[in-house]
Coordinates of C-alpha atoms and ligand atoms in Angstrom, one line a residue:
Chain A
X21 CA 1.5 19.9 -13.3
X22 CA -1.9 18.9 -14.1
X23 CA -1.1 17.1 -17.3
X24 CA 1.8 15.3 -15.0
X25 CA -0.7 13.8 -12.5
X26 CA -3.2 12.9 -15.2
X27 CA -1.3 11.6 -17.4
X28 CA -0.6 7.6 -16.1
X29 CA 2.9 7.6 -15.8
X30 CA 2.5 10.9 -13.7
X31 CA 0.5 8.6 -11.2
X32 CA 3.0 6.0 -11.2
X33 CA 5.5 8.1 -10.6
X34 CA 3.6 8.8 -6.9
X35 CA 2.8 5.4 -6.4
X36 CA 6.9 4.5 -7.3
X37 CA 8.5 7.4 -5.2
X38 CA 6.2 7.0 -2.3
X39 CA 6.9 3.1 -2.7
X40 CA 10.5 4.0 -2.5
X41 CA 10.1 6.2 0.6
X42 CA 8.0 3.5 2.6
X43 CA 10.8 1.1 1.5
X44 CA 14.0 3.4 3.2
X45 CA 11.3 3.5 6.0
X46 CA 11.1 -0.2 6.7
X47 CA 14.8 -0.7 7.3
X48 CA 14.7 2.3 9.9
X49 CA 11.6 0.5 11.4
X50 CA 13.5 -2.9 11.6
X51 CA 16.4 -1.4 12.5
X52 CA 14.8 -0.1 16.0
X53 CA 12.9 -3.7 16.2
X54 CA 16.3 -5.6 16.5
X55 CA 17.3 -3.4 19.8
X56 CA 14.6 -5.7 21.1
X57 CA 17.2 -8.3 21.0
X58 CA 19.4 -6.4 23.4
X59 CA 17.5 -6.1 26.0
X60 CA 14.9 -3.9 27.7
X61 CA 16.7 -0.6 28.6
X62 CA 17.7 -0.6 25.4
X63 CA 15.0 -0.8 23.5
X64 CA 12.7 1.8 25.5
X65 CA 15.6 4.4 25.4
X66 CA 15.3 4.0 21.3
X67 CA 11.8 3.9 21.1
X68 CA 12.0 7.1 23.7
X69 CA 14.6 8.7 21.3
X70 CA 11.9 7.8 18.3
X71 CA 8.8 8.9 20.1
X72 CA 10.7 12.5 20.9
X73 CA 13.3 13.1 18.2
X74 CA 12.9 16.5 16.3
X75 CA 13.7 15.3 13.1
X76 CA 11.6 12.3 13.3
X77 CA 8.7 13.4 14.9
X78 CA 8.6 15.6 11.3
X79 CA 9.1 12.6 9.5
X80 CA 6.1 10.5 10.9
X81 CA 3.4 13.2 9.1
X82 CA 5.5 12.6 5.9
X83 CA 5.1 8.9 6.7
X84 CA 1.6 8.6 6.7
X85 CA 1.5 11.0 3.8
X86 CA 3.4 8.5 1.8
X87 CA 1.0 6.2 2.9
X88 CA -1.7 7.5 1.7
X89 CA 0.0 8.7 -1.9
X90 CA 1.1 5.3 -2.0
X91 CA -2.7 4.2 -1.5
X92 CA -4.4 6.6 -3.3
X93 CA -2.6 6.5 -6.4
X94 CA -2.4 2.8 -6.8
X95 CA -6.4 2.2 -6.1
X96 CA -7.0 4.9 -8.8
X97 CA -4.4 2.9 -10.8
X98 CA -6.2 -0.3 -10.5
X99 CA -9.6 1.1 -11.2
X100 CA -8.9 2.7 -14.5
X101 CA -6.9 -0.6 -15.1
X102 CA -9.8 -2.8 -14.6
X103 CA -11.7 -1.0 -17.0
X104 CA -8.9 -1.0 -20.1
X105 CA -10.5 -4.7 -20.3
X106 CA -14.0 -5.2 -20.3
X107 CA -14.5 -8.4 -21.6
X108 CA -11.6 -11.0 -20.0
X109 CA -9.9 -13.7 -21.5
X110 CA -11.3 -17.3 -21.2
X111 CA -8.1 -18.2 -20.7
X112 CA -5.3 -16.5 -19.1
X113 CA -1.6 -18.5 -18.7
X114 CA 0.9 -16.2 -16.9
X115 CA 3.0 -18.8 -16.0
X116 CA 6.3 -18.0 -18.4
X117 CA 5.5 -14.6 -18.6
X118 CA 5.3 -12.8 -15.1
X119 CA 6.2 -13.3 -11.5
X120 CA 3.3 -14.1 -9.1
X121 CA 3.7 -11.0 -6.8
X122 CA 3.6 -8.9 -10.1
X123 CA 0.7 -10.2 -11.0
X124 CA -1.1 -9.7 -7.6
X125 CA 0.6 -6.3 -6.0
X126 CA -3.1 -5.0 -5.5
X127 CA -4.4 -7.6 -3.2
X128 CA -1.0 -8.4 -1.6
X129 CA -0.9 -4.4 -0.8
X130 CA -4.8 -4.9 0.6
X131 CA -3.7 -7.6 2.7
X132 CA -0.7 -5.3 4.1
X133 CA -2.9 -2.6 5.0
X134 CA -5.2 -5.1 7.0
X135 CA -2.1 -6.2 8.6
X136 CA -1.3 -2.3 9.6
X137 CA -4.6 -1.8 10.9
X138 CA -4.3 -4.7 13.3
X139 CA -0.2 -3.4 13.7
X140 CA -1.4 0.1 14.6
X141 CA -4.2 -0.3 16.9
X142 CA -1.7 -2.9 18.9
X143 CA 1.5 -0.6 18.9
X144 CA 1.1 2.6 17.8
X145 CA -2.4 3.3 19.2
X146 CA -1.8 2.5 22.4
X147 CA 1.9 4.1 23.0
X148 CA 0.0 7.5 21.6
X149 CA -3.1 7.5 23.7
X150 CA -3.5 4.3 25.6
X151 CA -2.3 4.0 29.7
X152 CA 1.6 3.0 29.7
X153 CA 3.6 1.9 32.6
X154 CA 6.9 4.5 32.6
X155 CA 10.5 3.2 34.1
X156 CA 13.1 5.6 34.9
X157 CA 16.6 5.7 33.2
X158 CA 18.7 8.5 34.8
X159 CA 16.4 10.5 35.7
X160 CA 13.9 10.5 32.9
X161 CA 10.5 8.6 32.8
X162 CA 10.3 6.6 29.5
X163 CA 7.6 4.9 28.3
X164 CA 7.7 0.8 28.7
X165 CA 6.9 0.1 25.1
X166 CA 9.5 -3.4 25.4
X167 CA 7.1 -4.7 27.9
X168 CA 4.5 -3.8 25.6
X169 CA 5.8 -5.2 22.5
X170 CA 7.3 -8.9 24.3
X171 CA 4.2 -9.0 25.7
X172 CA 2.1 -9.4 22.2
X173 CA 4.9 -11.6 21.1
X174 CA 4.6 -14.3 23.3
X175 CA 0.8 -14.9 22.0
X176 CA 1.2 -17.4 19.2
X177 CA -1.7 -15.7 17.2
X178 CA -0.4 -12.2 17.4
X179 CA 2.8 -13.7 16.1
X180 CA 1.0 -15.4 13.5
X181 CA -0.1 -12.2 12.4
X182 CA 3.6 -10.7 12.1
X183 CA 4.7 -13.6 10.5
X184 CA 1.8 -13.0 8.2
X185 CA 1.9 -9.1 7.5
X186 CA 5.9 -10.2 6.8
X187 CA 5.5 -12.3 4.4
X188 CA 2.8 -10.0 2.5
X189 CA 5.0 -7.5 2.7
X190 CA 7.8 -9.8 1.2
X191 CA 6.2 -10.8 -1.3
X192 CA 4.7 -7.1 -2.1
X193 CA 8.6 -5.9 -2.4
X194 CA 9.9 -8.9 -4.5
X195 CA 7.8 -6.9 -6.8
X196 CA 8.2 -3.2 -5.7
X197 CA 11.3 -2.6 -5.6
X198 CA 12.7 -3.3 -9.3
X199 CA 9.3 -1.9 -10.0
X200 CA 9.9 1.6 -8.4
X201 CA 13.1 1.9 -10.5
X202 CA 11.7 0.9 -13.5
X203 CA 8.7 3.4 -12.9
X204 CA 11.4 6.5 -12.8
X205 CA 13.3 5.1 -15.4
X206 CA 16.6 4.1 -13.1
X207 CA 16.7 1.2 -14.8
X208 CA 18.8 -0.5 -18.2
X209 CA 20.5 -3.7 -19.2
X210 CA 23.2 -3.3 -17.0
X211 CA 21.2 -2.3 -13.5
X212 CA 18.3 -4.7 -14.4
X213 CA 19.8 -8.0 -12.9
X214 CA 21.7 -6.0 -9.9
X215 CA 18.4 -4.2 -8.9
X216 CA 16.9 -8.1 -9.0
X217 CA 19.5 -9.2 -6.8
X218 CA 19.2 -6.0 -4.1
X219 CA 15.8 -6.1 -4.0
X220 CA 16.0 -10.0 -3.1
X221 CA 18.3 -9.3 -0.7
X222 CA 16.5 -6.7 0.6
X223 CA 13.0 -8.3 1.0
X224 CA 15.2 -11.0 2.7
X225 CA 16.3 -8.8 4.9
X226 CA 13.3 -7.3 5.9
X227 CA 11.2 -10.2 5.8
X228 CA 13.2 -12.4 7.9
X229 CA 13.6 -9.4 10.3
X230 CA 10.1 -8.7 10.7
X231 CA 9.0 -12.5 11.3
X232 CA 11.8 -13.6 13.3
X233 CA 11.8 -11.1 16.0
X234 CA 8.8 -12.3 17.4
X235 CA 9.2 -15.9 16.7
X236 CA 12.2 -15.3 18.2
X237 CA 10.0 -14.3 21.8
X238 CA 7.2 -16.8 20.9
X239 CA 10.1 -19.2 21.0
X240 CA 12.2 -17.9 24.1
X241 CA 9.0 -18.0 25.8
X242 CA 8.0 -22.0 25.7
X243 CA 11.5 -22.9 25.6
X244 CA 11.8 -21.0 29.0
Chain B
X8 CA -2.4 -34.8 -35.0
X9 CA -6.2 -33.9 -34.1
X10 CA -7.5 -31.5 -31.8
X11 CA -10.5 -29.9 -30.5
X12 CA -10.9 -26.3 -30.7
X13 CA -12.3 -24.0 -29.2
X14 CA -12.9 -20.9 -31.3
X15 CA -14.2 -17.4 -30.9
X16 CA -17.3 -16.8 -33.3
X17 CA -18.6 -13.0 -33.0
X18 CA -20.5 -12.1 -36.3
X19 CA -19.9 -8.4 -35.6
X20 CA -18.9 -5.6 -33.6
X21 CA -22.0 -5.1 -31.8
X22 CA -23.3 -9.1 -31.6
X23 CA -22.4 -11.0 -28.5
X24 CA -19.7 -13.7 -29.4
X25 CA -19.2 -17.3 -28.4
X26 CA -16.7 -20.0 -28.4
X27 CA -17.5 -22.7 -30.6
X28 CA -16.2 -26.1 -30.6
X29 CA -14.8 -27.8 -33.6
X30 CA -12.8 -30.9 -34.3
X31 CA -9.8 -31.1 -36.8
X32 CA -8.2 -34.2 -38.2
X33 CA -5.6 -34.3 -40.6
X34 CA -2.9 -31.8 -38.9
X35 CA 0.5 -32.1 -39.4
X36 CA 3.2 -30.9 -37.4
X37 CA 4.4 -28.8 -40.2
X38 CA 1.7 -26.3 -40.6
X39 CA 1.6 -23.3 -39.5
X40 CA -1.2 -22.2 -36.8
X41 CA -2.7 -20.3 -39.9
X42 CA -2.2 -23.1 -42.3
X43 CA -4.2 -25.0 -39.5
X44 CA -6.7 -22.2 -39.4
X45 CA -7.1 -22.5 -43.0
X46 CA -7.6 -26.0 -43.1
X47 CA -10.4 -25.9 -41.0
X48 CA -11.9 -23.4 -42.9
X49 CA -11.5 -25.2 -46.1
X50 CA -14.0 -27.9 -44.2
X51 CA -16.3 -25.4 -43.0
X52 CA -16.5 -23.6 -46.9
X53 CA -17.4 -27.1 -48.0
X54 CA -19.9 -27.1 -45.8
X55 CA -21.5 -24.3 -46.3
X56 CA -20.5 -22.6 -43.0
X57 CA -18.5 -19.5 -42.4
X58 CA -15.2 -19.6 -42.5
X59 CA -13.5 -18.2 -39.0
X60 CA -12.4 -14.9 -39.8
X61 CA -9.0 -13.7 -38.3
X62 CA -5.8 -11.7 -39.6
X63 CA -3.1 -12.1 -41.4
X64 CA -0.7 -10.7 -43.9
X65 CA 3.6 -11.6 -44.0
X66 CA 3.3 -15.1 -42.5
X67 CA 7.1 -14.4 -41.6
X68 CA 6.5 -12.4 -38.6
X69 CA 7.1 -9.2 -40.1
X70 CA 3.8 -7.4 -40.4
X71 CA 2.2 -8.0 -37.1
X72 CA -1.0 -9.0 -38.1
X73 CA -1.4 -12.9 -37.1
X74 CA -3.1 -11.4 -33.8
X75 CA -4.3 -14.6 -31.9
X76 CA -4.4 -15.3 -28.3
X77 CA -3.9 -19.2 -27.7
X78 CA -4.4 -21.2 -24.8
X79 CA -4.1 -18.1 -22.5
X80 CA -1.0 -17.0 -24.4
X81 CA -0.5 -14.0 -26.7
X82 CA 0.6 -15.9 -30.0
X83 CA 0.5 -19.3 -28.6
X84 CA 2.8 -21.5 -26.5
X85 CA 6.2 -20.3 -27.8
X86 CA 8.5 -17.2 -27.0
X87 CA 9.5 -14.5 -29.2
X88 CA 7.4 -15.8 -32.2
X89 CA 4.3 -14.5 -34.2
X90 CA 1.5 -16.4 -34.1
X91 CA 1.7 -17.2 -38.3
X92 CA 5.4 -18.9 -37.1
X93 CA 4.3 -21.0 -34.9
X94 CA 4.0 -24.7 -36.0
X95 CA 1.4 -27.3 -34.8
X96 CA 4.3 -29.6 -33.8
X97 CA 4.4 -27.1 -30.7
X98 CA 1.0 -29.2 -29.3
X99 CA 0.3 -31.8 -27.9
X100 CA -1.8 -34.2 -30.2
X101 CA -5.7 -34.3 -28.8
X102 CA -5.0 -31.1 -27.5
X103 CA -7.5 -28.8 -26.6
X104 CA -6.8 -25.4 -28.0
X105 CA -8.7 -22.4 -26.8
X106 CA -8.2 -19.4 -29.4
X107 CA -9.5 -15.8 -28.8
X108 CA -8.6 -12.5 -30.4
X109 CA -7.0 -9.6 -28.3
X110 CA -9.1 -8.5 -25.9
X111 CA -8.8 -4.7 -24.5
X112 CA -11.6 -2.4 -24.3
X113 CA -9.4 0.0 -26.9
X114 CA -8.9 -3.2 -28.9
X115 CA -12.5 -3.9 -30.1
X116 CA -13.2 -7.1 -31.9
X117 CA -14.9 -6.6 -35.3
X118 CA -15.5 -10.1 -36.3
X119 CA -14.4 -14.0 -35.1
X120 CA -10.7 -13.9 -34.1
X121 CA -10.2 -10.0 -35.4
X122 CA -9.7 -7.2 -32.8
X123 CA -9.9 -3.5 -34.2
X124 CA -6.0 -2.7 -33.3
X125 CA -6.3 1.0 -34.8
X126 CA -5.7 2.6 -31.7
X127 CA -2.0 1.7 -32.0
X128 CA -1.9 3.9 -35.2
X129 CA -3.4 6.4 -33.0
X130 CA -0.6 6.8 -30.8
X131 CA 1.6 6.4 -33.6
X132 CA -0.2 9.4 -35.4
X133 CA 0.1 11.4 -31.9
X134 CA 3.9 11.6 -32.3
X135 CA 5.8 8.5 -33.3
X136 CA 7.3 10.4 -35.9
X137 CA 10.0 13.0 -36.8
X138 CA 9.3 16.3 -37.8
X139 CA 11.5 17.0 -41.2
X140 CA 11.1 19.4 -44.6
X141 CA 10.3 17.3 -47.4
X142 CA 12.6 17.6 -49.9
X143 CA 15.5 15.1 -51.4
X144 CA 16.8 12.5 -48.9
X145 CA 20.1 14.0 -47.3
X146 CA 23.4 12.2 -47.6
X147 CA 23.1 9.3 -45.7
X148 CA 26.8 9.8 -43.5
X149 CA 26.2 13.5 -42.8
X150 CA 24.5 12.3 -39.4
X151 CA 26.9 11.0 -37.4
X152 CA 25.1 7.6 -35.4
X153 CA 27.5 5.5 -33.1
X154 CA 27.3 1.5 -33.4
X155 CA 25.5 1.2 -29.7
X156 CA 22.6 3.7 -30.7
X157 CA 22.1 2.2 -34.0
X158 CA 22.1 -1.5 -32.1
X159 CA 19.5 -0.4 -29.3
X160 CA 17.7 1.6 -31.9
X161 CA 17.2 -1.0 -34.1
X162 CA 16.5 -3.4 -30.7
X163 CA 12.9 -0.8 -30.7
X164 CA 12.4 -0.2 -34.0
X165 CA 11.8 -4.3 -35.1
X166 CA 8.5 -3.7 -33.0
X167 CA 5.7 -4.9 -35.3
X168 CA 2.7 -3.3 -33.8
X169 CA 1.1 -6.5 -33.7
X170 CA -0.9 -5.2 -30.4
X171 CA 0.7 -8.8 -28.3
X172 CA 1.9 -6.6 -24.9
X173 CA -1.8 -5.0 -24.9
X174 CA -3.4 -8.5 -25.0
X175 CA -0.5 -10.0 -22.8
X176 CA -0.8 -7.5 -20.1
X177 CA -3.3 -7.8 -17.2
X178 CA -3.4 -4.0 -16.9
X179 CA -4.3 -4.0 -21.4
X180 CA -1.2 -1.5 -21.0
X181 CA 0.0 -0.6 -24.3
X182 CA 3.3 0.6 -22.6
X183 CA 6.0 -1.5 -24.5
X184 CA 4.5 -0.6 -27.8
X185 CA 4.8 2.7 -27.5
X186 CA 7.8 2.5 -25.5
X187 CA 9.8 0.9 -28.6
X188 CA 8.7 4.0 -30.9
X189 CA 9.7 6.2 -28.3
X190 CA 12.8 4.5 -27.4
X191 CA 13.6 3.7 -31.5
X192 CA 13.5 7.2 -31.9
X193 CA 14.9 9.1 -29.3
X194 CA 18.5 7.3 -29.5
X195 CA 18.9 8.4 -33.3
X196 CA 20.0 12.3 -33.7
X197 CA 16.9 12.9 -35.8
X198 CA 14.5 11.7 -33.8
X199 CA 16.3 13.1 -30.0
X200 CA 15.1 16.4 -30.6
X201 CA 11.7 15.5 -30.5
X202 CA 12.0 12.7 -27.5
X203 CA 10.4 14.3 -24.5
X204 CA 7.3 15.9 -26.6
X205 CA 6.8 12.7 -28.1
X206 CA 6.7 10.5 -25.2
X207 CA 4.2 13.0 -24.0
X208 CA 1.8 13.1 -26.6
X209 CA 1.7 9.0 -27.3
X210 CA 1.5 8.4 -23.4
X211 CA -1.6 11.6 -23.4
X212 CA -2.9 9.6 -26.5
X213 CA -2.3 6.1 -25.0
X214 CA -4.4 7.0 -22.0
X215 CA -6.8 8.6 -23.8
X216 CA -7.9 5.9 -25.7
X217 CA -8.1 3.8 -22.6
X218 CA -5.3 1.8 -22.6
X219 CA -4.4 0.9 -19.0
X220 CA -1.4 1.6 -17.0
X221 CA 1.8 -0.4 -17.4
X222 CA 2.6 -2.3 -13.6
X223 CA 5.6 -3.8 -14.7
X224 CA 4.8 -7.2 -15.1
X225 CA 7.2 -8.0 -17.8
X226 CA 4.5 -10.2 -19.5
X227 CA 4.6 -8.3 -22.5
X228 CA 8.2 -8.5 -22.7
X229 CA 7.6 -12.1 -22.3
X230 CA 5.5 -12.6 -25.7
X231 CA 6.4 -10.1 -27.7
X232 CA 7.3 -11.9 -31.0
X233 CA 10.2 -9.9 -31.4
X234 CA 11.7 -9.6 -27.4
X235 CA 11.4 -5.8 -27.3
X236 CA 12.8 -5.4 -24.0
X237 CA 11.3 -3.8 -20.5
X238 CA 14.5 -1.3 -20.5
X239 CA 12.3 0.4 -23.1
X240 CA 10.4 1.0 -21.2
X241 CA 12.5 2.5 -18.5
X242 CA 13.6 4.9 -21.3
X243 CA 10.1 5.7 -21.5
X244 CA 9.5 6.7 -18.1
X245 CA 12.7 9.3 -18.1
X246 CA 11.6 10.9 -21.4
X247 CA 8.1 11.4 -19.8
X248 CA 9.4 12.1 -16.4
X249 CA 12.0 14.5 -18.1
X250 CA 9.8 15.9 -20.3
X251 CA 8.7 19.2 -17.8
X252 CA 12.5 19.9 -18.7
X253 CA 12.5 20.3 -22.3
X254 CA 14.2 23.5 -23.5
Ligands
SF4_21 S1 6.2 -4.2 -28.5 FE1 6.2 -6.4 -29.2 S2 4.2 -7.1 -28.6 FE2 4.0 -4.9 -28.6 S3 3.3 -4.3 -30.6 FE3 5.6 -4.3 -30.7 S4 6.1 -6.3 -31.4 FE4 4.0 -6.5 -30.7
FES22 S1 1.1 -12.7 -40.5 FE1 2.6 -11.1 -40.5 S2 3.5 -11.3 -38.6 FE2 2.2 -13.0 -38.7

């Protein structure tokens, strides 16, 4: 085990699973965002169901576990990376040979965790510990977390900052996902172009999702 | 054609180098970036200068030695080419050219344009063989290979060690290089035995001579002279990853 974790695909292989797992998170997460769309009751009785579940209120400790692999690993990563050259290049084209995102995963990932900061301390935070209004739905008092989610989303700079932390996070999975297969070696001639493809798709997906829910709000609100 | 270069002078390991600028008239579109090299340093012998030092062997791509980083690229502005093939016709005439020798703190340069690229030899010496008696060679169809292993094989084994996915890589990752020998390897019956201990040992090696780690870029697939692919790589990862279950 040792020689697996010190050894540098042993790291990746944290960073890549852990990657995964946040992935298969985010659709769950947007998932729950779009009962937004249908309405209040709706959307408190799901977050109610999320805040209380058995099985998910097990998951959320594994969550910020993967987190913090995810973290952990690729800082220690990108240390030990920065130091395999000492002296740079004068001059360093990348154009032809490698995507943007690849080339910047560290920063863009720095950027995401600013963004979840920000996202936690608004959401999160506050629907753990902070003073919530309840409403009643047959008989059981359920937090109002739509009217404290609509309410951020009809400020244009908090929804700046989705539309930001969603493109980040676009951008950080154009990368990541092909990546995360190619780091546990799911990945050949044949599934190389299809995992391109889903992983488009999928950063689409969630990308879109994330920034047009509360454009979506911001919008709904000035147009009345 | 004429350019201006701009050349990496470094008198030894341990001095501090410098790029110096020179001026070359006279080029034609045929030569060779080497034959261009040598050109210039035909001017600079008459002069009584030193020559720019740098490597080179085949000239045909073969031996991996032409190591040269131009104009931010790892051997130059074309794909899937050796630095000794690529012609000056390639520039733009007046061009600057800005050329540097691999850089990687397990690739250190020894003089001008050359970078120590022993390390590689390392890794090779770490496993990136097969374990066989001596003796006469065995009858060559008594091992049984099928046309797609042979193919993919053969994909790896045209790796020249020329040290261009370390240079090209942000990360200095020698991943595809030793990916190749491991993946060159592993798909013939001699060498499958051995797979998963040898992808051990050359990744242990590679990171101990501080290569960094591959983050799948794909620039090194991008100028390798000879296209070695990232799905190497892959294979790579599950003979490591596999490698706990070895029997
Ligand atoms: S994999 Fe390609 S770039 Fe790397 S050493 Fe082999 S031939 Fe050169
Ligand atoms: S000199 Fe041999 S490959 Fe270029």
């Amino acid at each position: 085990m040792g020689s697996f974790i010190n050894a540098s695909i042993g790291k990746k292989f944290l960073v890549s699973i852990s990657g995964l797992f946040l992935i298969s998170f985010l659709a769950v997460h947007l998932t729950v965002n779009l009962f937004l769309l249908a309405g209040q009751e709706s959307y408190n009785l799901v977050a109610h169901f999320m805040a209380t579940d058995r099985v998910i209120s097990f998951l959320e400790p594994m969550l910020a576990v993967g987190f913090l692999l995810h973290i952990a690993y690729s800082v220690i990563l990108t240390i030990s990376n920065q130091k395999a050259r000492p002296q740079k290049f004068a001059e360093v084209d990348t154009s032809r040979s490698s995507s943007w995102p690849s080339q910047n995963m560290f920063v863009l990932g720095g950027l995401i965790l600013a963004f979840l900061v920000l996202h936690l301390s608004n959401f999160w935070y506050v629907m753990q510990f902070g003073e919530m209004d309840y409403i009643m739905y047959d008989g059981i008092a359920v937090k109002d977390a739509y009217t404290l989610v609509t309410g951020k989303f009809v400020i244009w700079y908090h929804v700046l900052a989705y539309v930001a932390g969603a493109v980040f996070l676009g951008f950080h999975l154009l990368h990541g996902f092909q990546s995360s297969f190619l780091t546990l070696g799911l990945y050949n001639k044949k599934w190389r172009r299809r995992l391109e493809i889903i992983g488009i798709l999928y950063t689409i997906f969630i990308a879109a999702g994330f920034s047009l829910i509360p454009l979506y709000f911001l919008i709904g609100h000035y147009a009345g | 054609m004429e350019f201006k270069l701009k050349i990496w002078r470094q008198k030894d390991a341990r001095s501090q180098g410098r790029f110096v600028d020179y001026s070359i008239t006279g080029v034609t579109g045929n030569m060779s970036f080497l034959e261009m090299l040598d050109y210039l340093n035909k001017t600079l012998i008459e002069k009584g200068d030193d020559p720019v030092a740098y490597e080179h062997d085949c000239r045909e791509g073969i031996c991996g030695s032409c190591a040269l980083y131009i104009n931010g690229r790892a051997h130059g502005p074309a794909d899937e080419i050796a630095t000794c093939e690529v012609r000056m016709r390639l520039f733009k005439d007046g061009e600057t050219i800005v050329v540097e020798p691999w850089r990687a703190k397990s690739f250190p340069v020894i003089k001008d344009l050359i970078a120590d690229r022993q390390a590689l030899d390392k890794i090779m010496q770490a496993g990136g063989f097969i374990s066989v008696n001596a003796g006469s060679a065995p009858e060559a169809n008594s091992i049984p290979v099928s046309r797609e292993s042979a193919d993919d094989a053969f994909d790896a084994a045209i790796c020249i060690g020329c040290g261009a996915c370390v240079a090209a890589c942000k990360n200095s990752s020698a991943m595809l290089f030793v990916a190749a020998k491991v993946s060159h390897l592993a798909l013939l019956p001699q060498g499958r035995k051995e797979a998963r201990k040898r992808a051990l040992a050359m990744v242990a090696k590679m990171d101990e001579l501080g290569f960094g780690s591959c983050t799948n870029t794909t620039a090194c697939e991008t100028e390798c002279p000879k296209g070695i692919s990232m799905t190497h790589i892959a294979r790579l990862n599950r003979e490591f990853l596999l490698s706990g279950f070895q029997t």
